[in-house]
Amino acid sequence: MSFPKLVALSEALGVEPWVLAGSSLNWNKGETIGLKELLFNHQVQHDGEILSAEVKEILLEILEATLDADWSKESLLQELQVIGELISELKEI
């Protein structure tokens, strides 16, 4: 990744460029990391505030529910309801 792209990505994500550079420098090609590990082993911020463990847990549940959804005609409404309830839970924090 070129440095200008790294800077643009870091601005879009709201993190310092060295955070992204450090991460990519420490990972070997082919190495993977789980979503849970990614969220809970790093400080994550949104709008200048560090996300709490409770917020991270709900975000993880939203991501997993979305990724695991079949999104079929038969299951779509139920899956959207589950995801919507998780989002409501997140917004109540």
Coordinates of C-alpha atoms in Angstrom, one line a residue:
M1 CA 0.0 0.0 0.0
S2 CA 1.4 3.4 -0.9
F3 CA 1.8 6.0 1.8
P4 CA -0.9 8.4 0.4
K5 CA -3.4 5.6 0.4
L6 CA -2.4 4.7 3.9
V7 CA -3.0 8.3 5.0
A8 CA -6.3 8.5 3.2
L9 CA -7.5 5.2 4.8
S10 CA -6.3 6.3 8.3
E11 CA -8.3 9.6 7.9
A12 CA -11.4 7.7 6.8
L13 CA -11.1 5.3 9.8
G14 CA -10.2 8.1 12.2
V15 CA -6.9 6.6 13.3
E16 CA -3.3 7.7 13.0
P17 CA -1.4 6.3 10.0
W18 CA 1.2 4.6 12.2
V19 CA -1.6 2.5 13.7
L20 CA -2.3 1.0 10.2
A21 CA 1.3 0.8 9.2
G22 CA 2.2 -0.9 12.5
S23 CA -0.5 -3.4 12.1
S24 CA 0.4 -4.3 8.6
L25 CA 4.1 -4.5 9.4
N26 CA 3.5 -6.9 12.3
W27 CA 1.3 -9.3 10.4
N28 CA 2.7 -12.0 8.1
K29 CA 1.1 -12.6 4.8
G30 CA -1.6 -15.2 5.2
E31 CA -2.0 -14.5 8.9
T32 CA -5.6 -13.9 10.0
I33 CA -7.3 -12.4 13.0
G34 CA -10.8 -12.9 14.3
L35 CA -13.2 -10.1 14.6
K36 CA -13.4 -10.5 18.3
E37 CA -9.6 -10.4 18.7
L38 CA -9.5 -7.3 16.4
L39 CA -12.1 -5.4 18.4
F40 CA -11.0 -6.4 21.9
N41 CA -7.2 -6.3 21.5
H42 CA -7.2 -2.7 20.3
Q43 CA -8.6 0.6 21.5
V44 CA -11.2 1.5 19.0
Q45 CA -12.6 5.0 18.8
H46 CA -15.6 6.7 17.1
D47 CA -16.0 10.5 17.0
G48 CA -13.0 10.9 19.3
E49 CA -14.3 8.6 22.0
I50 CA -12.8 5.2 22.9
L51 CA -15.5 2.5 22.6
S52 CA -16.3 0.5 25.8
A53 CA -16.2 -3.2 26.0
E54 CA -20.0 -3.2 26.1
V55 CA -20.2 -1.3 22.8
K56 CA -17.6 -3.5 21.2
E57 CA -19.6 -6.6 22.3
I58 CA -22.8 -5.4 20.7
L59 CA -20.9 -4.3 17.5
L60 CA -19.5 -7.8 17.3
E61 CA -22.9 -9.3 17.7
I62 CA -24.3 -7.0 14.9
L63 CA -21.4 -8.0 12.6
E64 CA -21.8 -11.7 13.3
A65 CA -25.6 -11.6 12.9
T66 CA -25.2 -9.8 9.6
L67 CA -22.4 -12.0 8.3
D68 CA -24.2 -15.2 9.4
A69 CA -27.6 -14.2 7.9
D70 CA -28.9 -16.3 5.1
W71 CA -30.8 -13.3 3.7
S72 CA -33.3 -15.6 2.0
K73 CA -37.0 -14.8 1.4
E74 CA -37.9 -17.1 4.3
S75 CA -35.4 -15.7 6.9
L76 CA -34.9 -12.0 5.9
L77 CA -37.6 -10.4 8.1
Q78 CA -36.5 -12.4 11.2
E79 CA -32.8 -11.6 10.6
L80 CA -33.6 -7.9 10.1
Q81 CA -35.5 -8.0 13.3
V82 CA -32.6 -9.5 15.2
I83 CA -30.1 -7.0 13.7
G84 CA -32.5 -4.1 14.4
E85 CA -32.9 -5.2 18.0
L86 CA -29.1 -5.3 18.4
I87 CA -28.8 -1.8 16.9
S88 CA -31.5 -0.5 19.3
E89 CA -29.5 -2.0 22.2
L90 CA -26.4 -0.3 20.9
K91 CA -28.1 3.1 20.7
E92 CA -29.4 2.8 24.2
I93 CA -25.9 2.7 25.7

